[in-house]
Coordinates of N, CA and C in Angstrom, one line a residue:
X1 N -18.3 19.6 11.4 CA -18.1 20.5 10.2 C -19.3 21.5 10.1
X2 N -20.5 20.9 10.3 CA -21.7 21.7 10.2 C -21.7 22.8 11.2
X3 N -21.2 22.5 12.4 CA -21.1 23.5 13.5 C -20.2 24.6 13.1
X4 N -19.1 24.3 12.4 CA -18.1 25.3 12.0 C -18.7 26.2 11.0
X5 N -19.4 25.7 10.0 CA -20.0 26.6 9.0 C -21.1 27.5 9.6
X6 N -21.9 26.9 10.6 CA -22.9 27.7 11.2 C -22.2 28.9 12.0
X7 N -21.2 28.5 12.7 CA -20.4 29.6 13.4 C -19.9 30.6 12.5
X8 N -19.3 30.2 11.4 CA -18.7 31.1 10.4 C -19.8 32.0 9.9
X9 N -21.0 31.5 9.6 CA -22.1 32.3 9.1 C -22.5 33.4 10.1
X10 N -22.5 33.0 11.4 CA -22.9 34.0 12.5 C -21.8 35.1 12.5
X11 N -20.5 34.7 12.5 CA -19.4 35.6 12.5 C -19.5 36.6 11.3
X12 N -19.8 36.1 10.1 CA -19.9 36.9 9.0 C -21.0 38.0 9.2
X13 N -22.1 37.6 9.8 CA -23.2 38.6 10.0 C -22.8 39.6 11.1
X14 N -22.1 39.2 12.2 CA -21.9 40.0 13.3 C -20.5 40.8 13.2
X15 N -19.5 40.2 12.5 CA -18.2 40.8 12.5 C -17.8 41.3 11.1
X16 N -18.5 40.9 10.1 CA -18.1 41.2 8.7 C -17.3 40.0 8.1
X17 N -17.4 39.9 6.8 CA -16.8 38.7 6.1 C -15.3 38.5 6.4
X18 N -14.5 39.6 6.2 CA -13.1 39.4 6.4 C -12.7 39.1 7.8
X19 N -13.4 39.7 8.8 CA -13.1 39.3 10.2 C -13.4 37.9 10.4
X20 N -14.5 37.4 9.8 CA -14.9 36.0 9.9 C -13.8 35.1 9.3
X21 N -13.3 35.5 8.2 CA -12.2 34.7 7.5 C -11.0 34.6 8.4
X22 N -10.6 35.8 9.0 CA -9.5 35.8 9.9 C -9.7 34.9 11.1
X23 N -10.9 34.9 11.6 CA -11.3 34.0 12.8 C -11.1 32.6 12.4
X24 N -11.7 32.2 11.2 CA -11.6 30.8 10.7 C -10.1 30.4 10.6
X25 N -9.3 31.2 9.9 CA -7.9 30.9 9.7 C -7.2 30.7 11.0
X26 N -7.4 31.6 12.0 CA -6.8 31.6 13.3 C -7.2 30.3 14.0
X27 N -8.5 29.9 13.9 CA -9.0 28.7 14.6 C -8.3 27.5 14.1
X28 N -8.1 27.4 12.8 CA -7.4 26.3 12.2 C -5.9 26.3 12.5
X29 N -5.3 27.5 12.5 CA -3.9 27.6 12.8 C -3.6 27.2 14.2
X30 N -4.5 27.6 15.2 CA -4.3 27.3 16.6 C -4.4 25.8 16.9
X31 N -4.8 25.0 16.0 CA -4.8 23.5 16.2 C -3.4 23.0 16.3
X32 N -2.4 23.7 15.6 CA -1.0 23.3 15.6 C 0.0 24.3 16.1
X33 N -0.4 25.6 16.1 CA 0.6 26.6 16.5 C -0.1 27.8 17.1
X34 N 0.4 28.2 18.3 CA -0.1 29.4 19.0 C 1.1 30.1 19.6
X35 N 1.1 31.4 19.4 CA 2.1 32.3 20.0 C 1.4 33.6 20.4
X36 N 0.9 33.7 21.7 CA 0.1 34.8 22.1 C 0.6 35.4 23.4
X37 N 0.3 36.7 23.5 CA 0.6 37.4 24.8 C -0.7 38.1 25.3
X38 N -1.1 37.8 26.5 CA -2.3 38.3 27.1 C -1.9 39.3 28.2
X39 N -2.5 40.5 28.1 CA -2.2 41.5 29.1 C -3.4 41.5 30.2
X40 N -3.0 41.4 31.4 CA -4.0 41.4 32.5 C -4.0 42.8 33.2
X41 N -5.3 43.2 33.5 CA -5.5 44.6 33.9 C -6.4 44.6 35.2
X42 N -6.2 45.7 36.0 CA -7.0 45.8 37.2 C -7.5 47.3 37.3
X43 N -8.7 47.4 37.8 CA -9.3 48.8 38.0 C -9.8 48.9 39.5
X44 N -9.3 49.8 40.2 CA -9.8 50.1 41.6 C -10.7 51.3 41.6
X45 N -10.3 52.3 40.9 CA -11.1 53.6 40.9 C -11.4 54.0 39.4
X46 N -12.6 53.9 38.9 CA -12.9 54.3 37.5 C -12.6 55.8 37.3
X47 N -12.2 56.1 36.1 CA -11.8 57.5 35.8 C -13.0 58.3 35.3
X48 N -13.9 57.6 34.6 CA -15.0 58.3 33.8 C -16.3 58.2 34.5
X49 N -17.1 59.2 34.4 CA -18.5 59.1 34.9 C -19.3 58.3 33.9
X50 N -20.4 57.7 34.4 CA -21.3 56.8 33.6 C -22.1 57.7 32.7
X51 N -22.2 57.4 31.4 CA -23.0 58.1 30.4 C -24.3 57.4 30.2
X52 N -25.4 58.2 30.0 CA -26.7 57.6 29.8 C -27.0 57.7 28.3
X53 N -26.0 57.8 27.4 CA -26.2 58.0 26.0 C -26.5 56.6 25.3
X54 N -26.2 55.5 26.0 CA -26.5 54.2 25.5 C -27.4 53.5 26.5
X55 N -28.4 52.7 26.0 CA -29.3 52.0 26.9 C -28.7 50.6 27.1
X56 N -28.5 50.3 28.4 CA -28.0 48.9 28.7 C -29.1 48.2 29.6
X57 N -29.3 47.0 29.3 CA -30.2 46.2 30.1 C -29.5 45.0 30.7
X58 N -29.7 44.7 32.0 CA -29.1 43.5 32.6 C -30.1 42.4 32.5
X59 N -29.6 41.3 31.9 CA -30.5 40.1 31.7 C -30.1 39.1 32.8
X60 N -31.1 38.4 33.3 CA -30.9 37.5 34.4 C -31.2 36.1 34.2
X61 N -31.9 35.7 33.1 CA -32.2 34.3 32.8 C -32.1 34.0 31.3
X62 N -32.0 32.7 31.0 CA -31.8 32.3 29.6 C -33.0 32.6 28.7
X63 N -34.2 32.7 29.3 CA -35.4 33.0 28.4 C -35.3 34.4 27.9
X64 N -34.8 35.3 28.7 CA -34.6 36.7 28.2 C -33.6 36.7 27.0
X65 N -32.5 35.9 27.2 CA -31.5 35.8 26.1 C -32.1 35.2 24.9
X66 N -32.9 34.2 25.0 CA -33.4 33.5 23.8 C -34.4 34.4 23.1
X67 N -35.0 35.3 23.7 CA -36.0 36.2 23.0 C -35.3 37.3 22.2
X68 N -34.0 37.5 22.5 CA -33.2 38.5 21.7 C -32.9 38.0 20.4
X69 N -32.8 38.9 19.4 CA -32.3 38.6 18.1 C -30.9 39.0 18.0
X70 N -30.1 38.1 18.7 CA -28.6 38.3 18.8 C -27.9 37.0 18.7
X71 N -27.7 36.4 17.5 CA -27.1 35.1 17.3 C -25.7 35.1 17.9
X72 N -24.9 36.1 17.8 CA -23.6 36.1 18.3 C -23.5 35.9 19.8
X73 N -24.5 36.5 20.5 CA -24.5 36.2 22.0 C -24.9 34.8 22.3
X74 N -25.8 34.2 21.5 CA -26.3 32.9 21.8 C -25.3 31.8 21.5
X75 N -24.2 32.2 20.9 CA -23.1 31.2 20.7 C -22.4 30.9 22.0
X76 N -22.5 31.8 23.0 CA -21.9 31.6 24.3 C -22.8 30.7 25.2
X77 N -22.2 30.1 26.2 CA -23.0 29.3 27.2 C -23.6 30.3 28.2
X78 N -24.6 31.0 27.7 CA -25.3 32.0 28.5 C -26.0 31.4 29.7
X79 N -26.6 30.2 29.5 CA -27.3 29.6 30.6 C -26.3 29.2 31.8
X80 N -25.2 28.6 31.4 CA -24.2 28.3 32.4 C -23.6 29.5 33.1
X81 N -23.4 30.6 32.4 CA -22.8 31.8 33.0 C -23.8 32.4 34.0
X82 N -25.1 32.4 33.6 CA -26.1 33.0 34.4 C -26.3 32.2 35.7
X83 N -26.3 30.8 35.5 CA -26.4 29.9 36.7 C -25.3 30.1 37.6
X84 N -24.1 30.5 37.1 CA -22.9 30.7 38.0 C -22.9 32.1 38.6
X85 N -24.0 32.8 38.4 CA -24.1 34.2 39.0 C -23.5 35.3 38.2
X86 N -23.0 35.0 37.0 CA -22.5 36.1 36.2 C -23.6 37.0 35.7
X87 N -23.2 38.3 35.5 CA -24.2 39.3 35.1 C -24.0 39.7 33.7
X88 N -25.1 39.7 32.9 CA -25.0 40.0 31.5 C -25.6 41.4 31.2
X89 N -24.8 42.2 30.5 CA -25.2 43.5 30.1 C -25.4 43.5 28.6
X90 N -26.5 44.0 28.1 CA -26.8 44.1 26.7 C -27.0 45.5 26.3
X91 N -26.3 46.0 25.3 CA -26.5 47.4 24.9 C -27.5 47.5 23.7
X92 N -28.3 48.5 23.7 CA -29.3 48.6 22.6 C -29.2 50.0 21.9
X93 N -29.4 49.9 20.6 CA -29.4 51.2 19.8 C -30.7 51.1 19.0
X94 N -31.6 52.1 19.3 CA -33.0 52.1 18.7 C -33.7 50.8 18.9
X95 N -33.6 50.2 20.0 CA -34.3 49.0 20.4 C -33.6 47.7 19.9
X96 N -32.5 47.8 19.2 CA -31.8 46.7 18.6 C -30.6 46.3 19.5
X97 N -30.5 45.0 19.9 CA -29.3 44.6 20.7 C -28.1 44.6 19.8
X98 N -27.1 45.3 20.2 CA -25.9 45.5 19.4 C -24.6 45.2 20.1
X99 N -24.6 45.1 21.4 CA -23.4 44.8 22.2 C -23.7 44.0 23.4
X100 N -22.7 43.3 24.0 CA -22.9 42.6 25.2 C -21.5 42.6 26.0
X101 N -21.7 42.5 27.3 CA -20.5 42.3 28.2 C -20.9 41.6 29.4
X102 N -20.0 40.8 30.0 CA -20.3 40.0 31.2 C -19.5 40.5 32.4
X103 N -20.1 40.4 33.6 CA -19.4 40.6 34.9 C -19.4 39.2 35.6
X104 N -18.2 38.7 35.8 CA -18.1 37.3 36.4 C -17.6 37.5 37.9
X105 N -18.0 36.5 38.6 CA -17.5 36.4 40.0 C -16.9 35.0 40.3
X106 N -16.1 34.8 41.3 CA -15.6 33.5 41.7 C -14.3 33.2 41.0
X107 N -14.4 32.9 39.7 CA -13.2 32.7 38.9 C -13.5 32.8 37.4
X108 N -12.5 33.0 36.6 CA -12.7 33.2 35.2 C -11.7 32.4 34.4
X109 N -12.1 31.6 33.4 CA -11.2 30.8 32.7 C -10.6 31.5 31.5
X110 N -9.3 31.5 31.3 CA -8.7 32.1 30.2 C -8.1 31.1 29.2
X111 N -8.5 31.1 28.0 CA -8.1 30.1 27.0 C -6.6 29.9 26.9
X112 N -6.2 28.7 26.9 CA -4.8 28.3 26.8 C -4.0 28.5 28.1
X113 N -4.5 29.2 29.1 CA -3.7 29.6 30.3 C -4.2 28.9 31.5
X114 N -5.5 29.1 31.9 CA -6.0 28.6 33.2 C -7.1 29.4 33.7
X115 N -7.2 29.4 35.1 CA -8.3 30.1 35.7 C -7.7 31.3 36.6
X116 N -8.4 32.4 36.5 CA -8.0 33.6 37.3 C -9.0 33.6 38.5
X117 N -8.4 33.5 39.7 CA -9.2 33.3 40.9 C -9.6 34.7 41.5
X118 N -10.9 34.9 41.7 CA -11.4 36.1 42.3 C -11.8 36.0 43.7
X119 N -11.4 36.9 44.5 CA -11.8 36.9 45.9 C -13.1 37.7 46.2
X120 N -13.4 38.0 47.5 CA -14.6 38.8 47.8 C -14.4 40.2 47.2
X121 N -15.5 40.7 46.7 CA -15.5 42.0 46.1 C -14.5 42.2 45.0
X122 N -14.2 41.1 44.2 CA -13.4 41.1 43.0 C -14.2 40.6 41.9
X123 N -14.1 41.2 40.7 CA -15.0 40.9 39.6 C -14.1 40.9 38.3
X124 N -14.6 40.1 37.4 CA -14.0 40.0 36.1 C -14.9 40.6 35.0
X125 N -14.4 41.5 34.2 CA -15.1 42.1 33.1 C -14.8 41.4 31.8
X126 N -15.8 40.9 31.1 CA -15.6 40.3 29.8 C -16.2 38.8 29.8
X127 N -16.4 38.3 28.6 CA -16.0 38.9 27.3 C -17.0 40.0 26.9
X128 N -16.5 40.9 26.1 CA -17.3 42.0 25.6 C -17.3 41.9 24.0
X129 N -18.4 42.4 23.4 CA -18.6 42.4 22.0 C -19.5 43.5 21.5
X130 N -19.2 44.0 20.3 CA -20.0 45.0 19.6 C -20.2 44.6 18.2
X131 N -21.4 44.6 17.7 CA -21.6 44.3 16.3 C -20.7 45.1 15.4
X132 N -20.2 44.6 14.3 CA -19.3 45.3 13.4 C -19.8 46.6 12.9
X133 N -21.1 46.7 12.6 CA -21.7 47.9 12.0 C -21.8 49.0 13.1
X134 N -21.7 48.7 14.3 CA -21.8 49.7 15.4 C -20.5 50.0 16.1
X135 N -19.4 49.5 15.6 CA -18.1 49.8 16.2 C -17.7 51.2 15.9
X136 N -16.8 51.7 16.8 CA -16.3 53.1 16.6 C -17.2 54.1 17.2
X137 N -18.3 53.7 18.0 CA -19.2 54.7 18.6 C -19.0 54.7 20.1
X138 N -18.1 54.0 20.6 CA -17.9 54.0 22.1 C -18.8 53.1 22.9
X139 N -19.5 52.2 22.2 CA -20.4 51.3 22.9 C -19.7 50.4 23.9
X140 N -18.6 49.8 23.4 CA -17.9 48.9 24.3 C -17.3 49.6 25.5
X141 N -16.8 50.7 25.3 CA -16.3 51.5 26.5 C -17.4 51.9 27.4
X142 N -18.5 52.3 26.9 CA -19.7 52.7 27.7 C -20.2 51.5 28.5
X143 N -20.2 50.3 27.9 CA -20.6 49.1 28.6 C -19.7 48.8 29.8
X144 N -18.4 48.8 29.5 CA -17.4 48.5 30.5 C -17.5 49.5 31.7
X145 N -17.7 50.7 31.3 CA -17.7 51.8 32.4 C -19.0 51.6 33.2
X146 N -20.1 51.2 32.6 CA -21.3 50.9 33.4 C -21.0 49.8 34.4
X147 N -20.4 48.8 33.9 CA -20.1 47.6 34.8 C -19.2 47.9 36.0
X148 N -18.1 48.7 35.8 CA -17.2 48.9 36.9 C -17.8 49.9 37.9
X149 N -18.8 50.7 37.5 CA -19.5 51.5 38.4 C -20.6 50.8 39.2
X150 N -21.1 49.7 38.6 CA -22.2 48.9 39.2 C -21.7 48.0 40.4
X151 N -20.4 47.8 40.5 CA -19.9 46.8 41.5 C -19.2 47.6 42.6
X152 N -19.1 47.0 43.7 CA -18.4 47.6 44.9 C -17.1 46.8 45.1
X153 N -16.1 47.1 44.4 CA -14.9 46.3 44.6 C -13.9 46.5 43.4
X154 N -13.0 45.6 43.2 CA -11.9 45.7 42.2 C -12.3 44.9 41.0
X155 N -12.1 45.4 39.8 CA -12.4 44.8 38.6 C -11.1 44.3 37.8
X156 N -11.1 43.2 37.2 CA -10.0 42.7 36.5 C -10.5 42.3 35.1
X157 N -9.6 42.3 34.1 CA -9.9 41.8 32.8 C -8.5 41.4 32.1
X158 N -8.6 40.9 30.9 CA -7.5 40.6 30.1 C -7.7 40.9 28.6
X159 N -6.7 41.3 27.9 CA -6.8 41.7 26.5 C -5.6 41.1 25.8
X160 N -5.8 40.6 24.6 CA -4.6 40.2 23.8 C -3.8 41.4 23.5
X161 N -2.5 41.3 23.6 CA -1.6 42.4 23.4 C -1.7 43.1 22.0
X162 N -2.2 42.3 21.0 CA -2.3 42.9 19.7 C -3.6 43.7 19.5
X163 N -4.5 43.6 20.5 CA -5.8 44.3 20.4 C -5.7 45.7 21.0
X164 N -5.0 46.6 20.2 CA -4.7 47.9 20.8 C -5.9 48.8 21.1
X165 N -7.0 48.8 20.2 CA -8.2 49.6 20.6 C -8.8 49.2 21.9
X166 N -8.9 47.8 22.1 CA -9.5 47.4 23.4 C -8.7 47.7 24.6
X167 N -7.4 47.5 24.4 CA -6.4 47.8 25.5 C -6.5 49.3 25.8
X168 N -6.6 50.2 24.9 CA -6.7 51.6 25.1 C -8.0 52.0 25.8
X169 N -9.1 51.3 25.5 CA -10.3 51.6 26.1 C -10.3 51.3 27.6
X170 N -9.7 50.1 28.0 CA -9.6 49.8 29.4 C -8.7 50.7 30.1
X171 N -7.5 51.1 29.5 CA -6.6 52.0 30.2 C -7.2 53.4 30.4
X172 N -8.0 53.8 29.5 CA -8.6 55.1 29.6 C -9.7 55.2 30.6
X173 N -10.2 54.0 31.0 CA -11.3 53.9 32.1 C -10.7 53.8 33.5
X174 N -9.4 53.6 33.6 CA -8.8 53.5 34.9 C -8.1 52.2 35.2
X175 N -8.1 51.3 34.2 CA -7.4 50.0 34.4 C -5.9 50.2 34.3
X176 N -5.2 49.4 35.0 CA -3.7 49.4 35.0 C -3.2 48.0 34.8
X177 N -2.1 47.8 34.1 CA -1.5 46.5 33.9 C -0.9 45.9 35.1
X178 N -1.2 44.6 35.4 CA -0.7 43.9 36.5 C 0.2 42.7 36.1
X179 N 0.3 42.5 34.8 CA 1.2 41.4 34.4 C 0.8 40.9 33.0
X180 N 1.6 39.9 32.5 CA 1.3 39.4 31.1 C 1.6 37.9 31.2
X181 N 0.9 37.2 30.3 CA 1.1 35.8 30.1 C 1.4 35.5 28.7
X182 N 2.6 34.9 28.4 CA 3.0 34.4 27.1 C 2.7 32.9 27.0
X183 N 1.9 32.6 26.0 CA 1.6 31.2 25.7 C 2.1 30.8 24.3
X184 N 2.8 29.7 24.3 CA 3.3 29.2 23.0 C 3.0 27.7 22.9
X185 N 2.6 27.3 21.7 CA 2.2 25.9 21.4 C 2.6 25.5 20.0
X186 N 3.3 24.4 19.9 CA 3.5 23.8 18.5 C 3.3 22.3 18.6
X187 N 2.3 21.9 17.9 CA 1.8 20.5 18.0 C 1.4 20.2 19.4
X188 N 2.1 19.2 20.0 CA 1.8 18.8 21.4 C 2.7 19.4 22.4
X189 N 3.5 20.3 22.0 CA 4.4 21.0 22.9 C 3.9 22.4 23.3
X190 N 3.9 22.8 24.5 CA 3.4 24.1 24.9 C 4.2 24.6 26.1
X191 N 4.1 26.0 26.3 CA 4.8 26.6 27.5 C 4.0 27.8 27.9
X192 N 4.0 28.1 29.1 CA 3.3 29.3 29.7 C 4.3 30.1 30.5
X193 N 4.4 31.4 30.3 CA 5.3 32.3 31.0 C 4.5 33.4 31.6
X194 N 4.5 33.5 33.0 CA 3.7 34.6 33.6 C 4.6 35.6 34.2
X195 N 4.3 36.9 33.9 CA 5.1 38.0 34.5 C 4.2 38.8 35.4
X196 N 4.6 39.2 36.6 CA 3.8 40.0 37.5 C 3.4 39.2 38.7
X197 N 3.9 39.7 39.9 CA 3.6 39.0 41.2 C 2.2 38.8 41.5
X198 N 1.4 39.9 41.3 CA -0.1 39.8 41.6 C -0.8 38.8 40.7
X199 N -0.4 38.8 39.4 CA -1.0 37.9 38.5 C -0.6 36.5 38.8
X200 N 0.6 36.2 39.2 CA 1.0 34.9 39.6 C 0.2 34.3 40.8
X201 N -0.1 35.2 41.7 CA -0.8 34.8 42.9 C -2.3 34.4 42.6
X202 N -2.8 34.9 41.5 CA -4.2 34.6 41.2 C -4.4 33.6 40.0
X203 N -3.4 33.2 39.3 CA -3.6 32.3 38.2 C -3.4 30.8 38.7
X204 N -4.3 30.0 38.2 CA -4.2 28.5 38.4 C -4.0 28.0 37.0
X205 N -2.8 27.6 36.7 CA -2.4 27.1 35.3 C -3.1 25.8 35.0
X206 N -3.7 25.7 33.8 CA -4.4 24.5 33.4 C -3.5 23.4 33.1

C-alpha cells in the first residue's frame, strides 16, 4: 500500500493530479477487468529530418540515472534495461530533464500480451514519456525521431488504440501499422486475438 501511494505521488507530480487519478482507477480496475487494443507499428525509412531544437543525452549506466532529478524515470527498472543493452534517451529543457525514451534490442515485453521478438538490426522504441507541464511542444516526437535516425535498421513500437496523439506522432514519422492485439480479461478468464501476419510471426504469447 505504501508503494502504491508513493507511485501515486510521483504520478501527480509528473502527469498532473487527474491523470494520476485515472491511472490509479485503471490500475485497480485492471485487477478484475481489461479490454484493450494495442496497435503495432514498424518504421523502415523515417520521414522527418532530425531537429536540434531539443537537447537529448544518451545515458549508459544507472549512476547517471540516479543523479538526475527525474522520479518518474526512476520508477522503471533502468538498471536492468541498461544491463540488457537498451539505450536511454533523456530530453532536457533549460538543463531540466523533462522526457525520456528507450531503444530496446533482442525482445520487448508487452503487458498482458507477451514478448515481441527482434532480429538483427531490429529495434523497439519505447516506453516514452514527457512531463505533463512540457507536453504539446513536440518533445516526444523529437525524441522518437532522434532514435530512429540513430539506428541502422527497422524500428518497431506499439501504442494503445485510444492514445490518438501518440499514434499520430508515430505515423507522421514514417511508422506504419503491421497489426493489432486485442486483449480481454474478466477475473481469471482472458483471451488474446492477434491480427496481422508479420505481427503473429514476432509475438510470443505469455
